[in-house]
Amino acid sequence: MTQIPKIRQSAVIAYSLDAEYPKVMMITSRGRRRWVLPKGHVCEGQGARAAAESEAFEEAGLRGRLARRKIGTYFYQKADEAKDMHYKVKVFPMQVERVAEDWPEKPERDREWMDFPTAVNAVEEPELKVLLREFGEMLSVVHAAKA
């Protein structure tokens, strides 16, 4: 059985607890303009965590406290690419501390704070929906306990 090669990527669930309920920063993809997490390729010699932190700033202008460990992984395939290109994305939570007015990919993307249920409905990837739902539920419990 042939194994399909997977391209390694990292992403952040960039969240805020400053509002009355937890929110997540979503961005639009460059091609189809659909809602996604800030994510990108893990370069040779770069760790997944470092890649996630870089992508958060490059794609969304975000800085914050990035978790040391990933909270999960999801897989996807781009609709406009060959069938043999599959992506494996490690996801790291990041509590946002600064949101830049300007960032490298600002002309190419929109960004928007969403509550977690809205973000779950906005993304297409089933495994990402699960990660967002579960992380959002956990943050809601933590947020309620602090109130």
PDB file of C-alpha atoms in Angstrom:
ATOM      1  CA  MET A   1       0.000   0.000   0.000  1.00  0.00           C
ATOM      2  CA  THR A   2       1.414   3.382  -1.028  1.00  0.00           C
ATOM      3  CA  GLN A   3       1.496   6.096   1.597  1.00  0.00           C
ATOM      4  CA  ILE A   4       0.364   9.532   0.426  1.00  0.00           C
ATOM      5  CA  PRO A   5       2.968  12.185   1.297  1.00  0.00           C
ATOM      6  CA  LYS A   6       1.769  14.842   3.707  1.00  0.00           C
ATOM      7  CA  ILE A   7       3.002  18.414   3.685  1.00  0.00           C
ATOM      8  CA  ARG A   8       3.708  19.647   7.215  1.00  0.00           C
ATOM      9  CA  GLN A   9       2.031  22.830   8.389  1.00  0.00           C
ATOM     10  CA  SER A  10       1.402  24.587  11.700  1.00  0.00           C
ATOM     11  CA  ALA A  11      -1.510  26.761  12.787  1.00  0.00           C
ATOM     12  CA  VAL A  12      -2.664  28.813  15.744  1.00  0.00           C
ATOM     13  CA  ILE A  13      -6.018  29.029  17.421  1.00  0.00           C
ATOM     14  CA  ALA A  14      -5.546  32.677  18.355  1.00  0.00           C
ATOM     15  CA  TYR A  15      -7.997  33.423  21.142  1.00  0.00           C
ATOM     16  CA  SER A  16      -9.045  36.226  23.441  1.00  0.00           C
ATOM     17  CA  LEU A  17     -10.819  36.120  26.792  1.00  0.00           C
ATOM     18  CA  ASP A  18     -11.283  39.909  26.964  1.00  0.00           C
ATOM     19  CA  ALA A  19     -14.927  39.945  25.851  1.00  0.00           C
ATOM     20  CA  GLU A  20     -17.989  38.531  27.594  1.00  0.00           C
ATOM     21  CA  TYR A  21     -17.260  35.199  25.876  1.00  0.00           C
ATOM     22  CA  PRO A  22     -14.115  33.628  24.320  1.00  0.00           C
ATOM     23  CA  LYS A  23     -13.324  34.624  20.748  1.00  0.00           C
ATOM     24  CA  VAL A  24     -11.013  33.280  18.052  1.00  0.00           C
ATOM     25  CA  MET A  25      -9.312  35.262  15.286  1.00  0.00           C
ATOM     26  CA  MET A  26     -10.109  33.858  11.864  1.00  0.00           C
ATOM     27  CA  ILE A  27      -8.572  34.960   8.556  1.00  0.00           C
ATOM     28  CA  THR A  28      -9.511  34.479   4.939  1.00  0.00           C
ATOM     29  CA  SER A  29      -7.528  32.234   2.648  1.00  0.00           C
ATOM     30  CA  ARG A  30      -5.866  33.930  -0.293  1.00  0.00           C
ATOM     31  CA  GLY A  31      -7.437  31.811  -3.010  1.00  0.00           C
ATOM     32  CA  ARG A  32     -11.057  31.000  -2.242  1.00  0.00           C
ATOM     33  CA  ARG A  33     -11.439  33.614   0.536  1.00  0.00           C
ATOM     34  CA  ARG A  34     -12.797  31.054   2.991  1.00  0.00           C
ATOM     35  CA  TRP A  35     -12.329  31.325   6.758  1.00  0.00           C
ATOM     36  CA  VAL A  36      -9.250  29.529   8.104  1.00  0.00           C
ATOM     37  CA  LEU A  37      -6.784  29.655  10.985  1.00  0.00           C
ATOM     38  CA  PRO A  38      -3.466  31.448  10.503  1.00  0.00           C
ATOM     39  CA  LYS A  39      -1.236  28.613   9.275  1.00  0.00           C
ATOM     40  CA  GLY A  40       1.640  27.796   6.987  1.00  0.00           C
ATOM     41  CA  HIS A  41       4.439  25.454   6.061  1.00  0.00           C
ATOM     42  CA  VAL A  42       7.026  24.236   8.537  1.00  0.00           C
ATOM     43  CA  CYS A  43      10.349  25.070   6.884  1.00  0.00           C
ATOM     44  CA  GLU A  44      13.376  22.804   6.966  1.00  0.00           C
ATOM     45  CA  GLY A  45      15.112  23.157  10.339  1.00  0.00           C
ATOM     46  CA  GLN A  46      12.145  24.985  11.871  1.00  0.00           C
ATOM     47  CA  GLY A  47       9.970  23.513  14.589  1.00  0.00           C
ATOM     48  CA  ALA A  48       6.183  23.332  14.326  1.00  0.00           C
ATOM     49  CA  ARG A  49       5.707  25.730  17.254  1.00  0.00           C
ATOM     50  CA  ALA A  50       8.053  28.359  15.788  1.00  0.00           C
ATOM     51  CA  ALA A  51       6.290  28.078  12.414  1.00  0.00           C
ATOM     52  CA  ALA A  52       2.894  28.605  14.071  1.00  0.00           C
ATOM     53  CA  GLU A  53       4.139  31.710  15.869  1.00  0.00           C
ATOM     54  CA  SER A  54       5.572  33.163  12.642  1.00  0.00           C
ATOM     55  CA  GLU A  55       2.378  32.499  10.680  1.00  0.00           C
ATOM     56  CA  ALA A  56       0.236  34.174  13.349  1.00  0.00           C
ATOM     57  CA  PHE A  57       2.069  37.428  12.726  1.00  0.00           C
ATOM     58  CA  GLU A  58       2.605  37.133   8.953  1.00  0.00           C
ATOM     59  CA  GLU A  59      -0.991  36.212   8.139  1.00  0.00           C
ATOM     60  CA  ALA A  60      -2.949  37.979  10.897  1.00  0.00           C
ATOM     61  CA  GLY A  61      -0.672  40.456  12.694  1.00  0.00           C
ATOM     62  CA  LEU A  62      -0.962  38.634  16.019  1.00  0.00           C
ATOM     63  CA  ARG A  63       1.476  38.272  18.910  1.00  0.00           C
ATOM     64  CA  GLY A  64       0.791  36.495  22.143  1.00  0.00           C
ATOM     65  CA  ARG A  65       1.448  33.623  24.509  1.00  0.00           C
ATOM     66  CA  LEU A  66       1.805  30.449  22.476  1.00  0.00           C
ATOM     67  CA  ALA A  67       1.276  27.102  24.184  1.00  0.00           C
ATOM     68  CA  ARG A  68       4.328  24.868  24.388  1.00  0.00           C
ATOM     69  CA  ARG A  69       2.428  21.875  23.023  1.00  0.00           C
ATOM     70  CA  LYS A  70      -0.042  21.383  20.236  1.00  0.00           C
ATOM     71  CA  ILE A  71      -3.665  20.674  21.108  1.00  0.00           C
ATOM     72  CA  GLY A  72      -4.320  18.583  18.046  1.00  0.00           C
ATOM     73  CA  THR A  73      -3.773  17.886  14.390  1.00  0.00           C
ATOM     74  CA  TYR A  74      -6.029  18.016  11.369  1.00  0.00           C
ATOM     75  CA  PHE A  75      -5.630  16.971   7.763  1.00  0.00           C
ATOM     76  CA  TYR A  76      -6.874  18.609   4.586  1.00  0.00           C
ATOM     77  CA  GLN A  77      -6.422  18.685   0.850  1.00  0.00           C
ATOM     78  CA  LYS A  78      -6.573  21.857  -1.230  1.00  0.00           C
ATOM     79  CA  ALA A  79      -9.418  21.821  -3.735  1.00  0.00           C
ATOM     80  CA  ASP A  80      -7.311  23.417  -6.451  1.00  0.00           C
ATOM     81  CA  GLU A  81      -4.307  21.085  -6.212  1.00  0.00           C
ATOM     82  CA  ALA A  82      -3.478  17.596  -7.396  1.00  0.00           C
ATOM     83  CA  LYS A  83      -5.179  14.777  -5.524  1.00  0.00           C
ATOM     84  CA  ASP A  84      -1.881  13.546  -4.081  1.00  0.00           C
ATOM     85  CA  MET A  85      -1.144  16.718  -2.071  1.00  0.00           C
ATOM     86  CA  HIS A  86      -2.309  16.272   1.507  1.00  0.00           C
ATOM     87  CA  TYR A  87      -1.555  18.584   4.417  1.00  0.00           C
ATOM     88  CA  LYS A  88      -0.996  17.691   8.064  1.00  0.00           C
ATOM     89  CA  VAL A  89      -1.522  20.692  10.351  1.00  0.00           C
ATOM     90  CA  LYS A  90      -0.393  20.829  13.983  1.00  0.00           C
ATOM     91  CA  VAL A  91      -2.482  23.329  15.949  1.00  0.00           C
ATOM     92  CA  PHE A  92      -1.186  25.432  18.851  1.00  0.00           C
ATOM     93  CA  PRO A  93      -3.339  27.693  21.048  1.00  0.00           C
ATOM     94  CA  MET A  94      -2.171  31.283  21.440  1.00  0.00           C
ATOM     95  CA  GLN A  95      -3.665  33.809  23.832  1.00  0.00           C
ATOM     96  CA  VAL A  96      -3.482  37.060  21.870  1.00  0.00           C
ATOM     97  CA  GLU A  97      -1.729  39.944  23.580  1.00  0.00           C
ATOM     98  CA  ARG A  98      -1.185  42.323  20.635  1.00  0.00           C
ATOM     99  CA  VAL A  99      -3.052  42.866  17.368  1.00  0.00           C
ATOM    100  CA  ALA A 100      -1.013  44.859  14.845  1.00  0.00           C
ATOM    101  CA  GLU A 101      -2.638  47.479  12.634  1.00  0.00           C
ATOM    102  CA  ASP A 102      -0.238  46.499   9.843  1.00  0.00           C
ATOM    103  CA  TRP A 103       1.174  43.059   9.051  1.00  0.00           C
ATOM    104  CA  PRO A 104       2.881  41.401   6.062  1.00  0.00           C
ATOM    105  CA  GLU A 105      -0.207  39.780   4.465  1.00  0.00           C
ATOM    106  CA  LYS A 106      -2.747  42.499   5.296  1.00  0.00           C
ATOM    107  CA  PRO A 107      -3.430  43.345   1.619  1.00  0.00           C
ATOM    108  CA  GLU A 108      -4.193  39.666   0.880  1.00  0.00           C
ATOM    109  CA  ARG A 109      -6.436  38.707   3.809  1.00  0.00           C
ATOM    110  CA  ASP A 110      -9.321  39.792   5.986  1.00  0.00           C
ATOM    111  CA  ARG A 111      -9.369  38.961   9.673  1.00  0.00           C
ATOM    112  CA  GLU A 112     -12.252  38.825  12.116  1.00  0.00           C
ATOM    113  CA  TRP A 113     -12.848  37.941  15.746  1.00  0.00           C
ATOM    114  CA  MET A 114     -15.560  35.293  15.959  1.00  0.00           C
ATOM    115  CA  ASP A 115     -17.166  33.436  18.799  1.00  0.00           C
ATOM    116  CA  PHE A 116     -16.231  29.755  18.663  1.00  0.00           C
ATOM    117  CA  PRO A 117     -19.618  28.423  17.434  1.00  0.00           C
ATOM    118  CA  THR A 118     -19.496  30.885  14.511  1.00  0.00           C
ATOM    119  CA  ALA A 119     -15.928  29.826  13.691  1.00  0.00           C
ATOM    120  CA  VAL A 120     -16.927  26.144  13.783  1.00  0.00           C
ATOM    121  CA  ASN A 121     -19.646  26.860  11.223  1.00  0.00           C
ATOM    122  CA  ALA A 122     -17.298  28.978   9.084  1.00  0.00           C
ATOM    123  CA  VAL A 123     -14.566  26.372   8.470  1.00  0.00           C
ATOM    124  CA  GLU A 124     -14.835  23.460   6.044  1.00  0.00           C
ATOM    125  CA  GLU A 125     -12.458  20.834   7.449  1.00  0.00           C
ATOM    126  CA  PRO A 126     -14.317  18.343   9.713  1.00  0.00           C
ATOM    127  CA  GLU A 127     -11.338  17.717  12.023  1.00  0.00           C
ATOM    128  CA  LEU A 128     -10.764  21.453  12.425  1.00  0.00           C
ATOM    129  CA  LYS A 129     -14.434  21.892  13.336  1.00  0.00           C
ATOM    130  CA  VAL A 130     -13.928  19.372  16.156  1.00  0.00           C
ATOM    131  CA  LEU A 131     -10.755  21.097  17.426  1.00  0.00           C
ATOM    132  CA  LEU A 132     -12.437  24.511  17.429  1.00  0.00           C
ATOM    133  CA  ARG A 133     -15.588  23.195  19.109  1.00  0.00           C
ATOM    134  CA  GLU A 134     -13.723  21.352  21.867  1.00  0.00           C
ATOM    135  CA  PHE A 135     -11.228  24.145  22.534  1.00  0.00           C
ATOM    136  CA  GLY A 136     -14.018  26.734  22.541  1.00  0.00           C
ATOM    137  CA  GLU A 137     -16.026  24.683  25.044  1.00  0.00           C
ATOM    138  CA  MET A 138     -12.989  24.348  27.313  1.00  0.00           C
ATOM    139  CA  LEU A 139     -12.298  28.105  27.140  1.00  0.00           C
ATOM    140  CA  SER A 140     -15.949  28.850  27.943  1.00  0.00           C
ATOM    141  CA  VAL A 141     -15.660  26.830  31.148  1.00  0.00           C
ATOM    142  CA  VAL A 142     -12.415  28.585  32.112  1.00  0.00           C
ATOM    143  CA  HIS A 143     -13.872  31.992  31.246  1.00  0.00           C
ATOM    144  CA  ALA A 144     -17.043  31.363  33.272  1.00  0.00           C
ATOM    145  CA  ALA A 145     -14.987  30.274  36.278  1.00  0.00           C
ATOM    146  CA  LYS A 146     -13.078  33.581  36.187  1.00  0.00           C
ATOM    147  CA  ALA A 147     -16.255  35.685  35.983  1.00  0.00           C
TER     148      ALA A 147
END
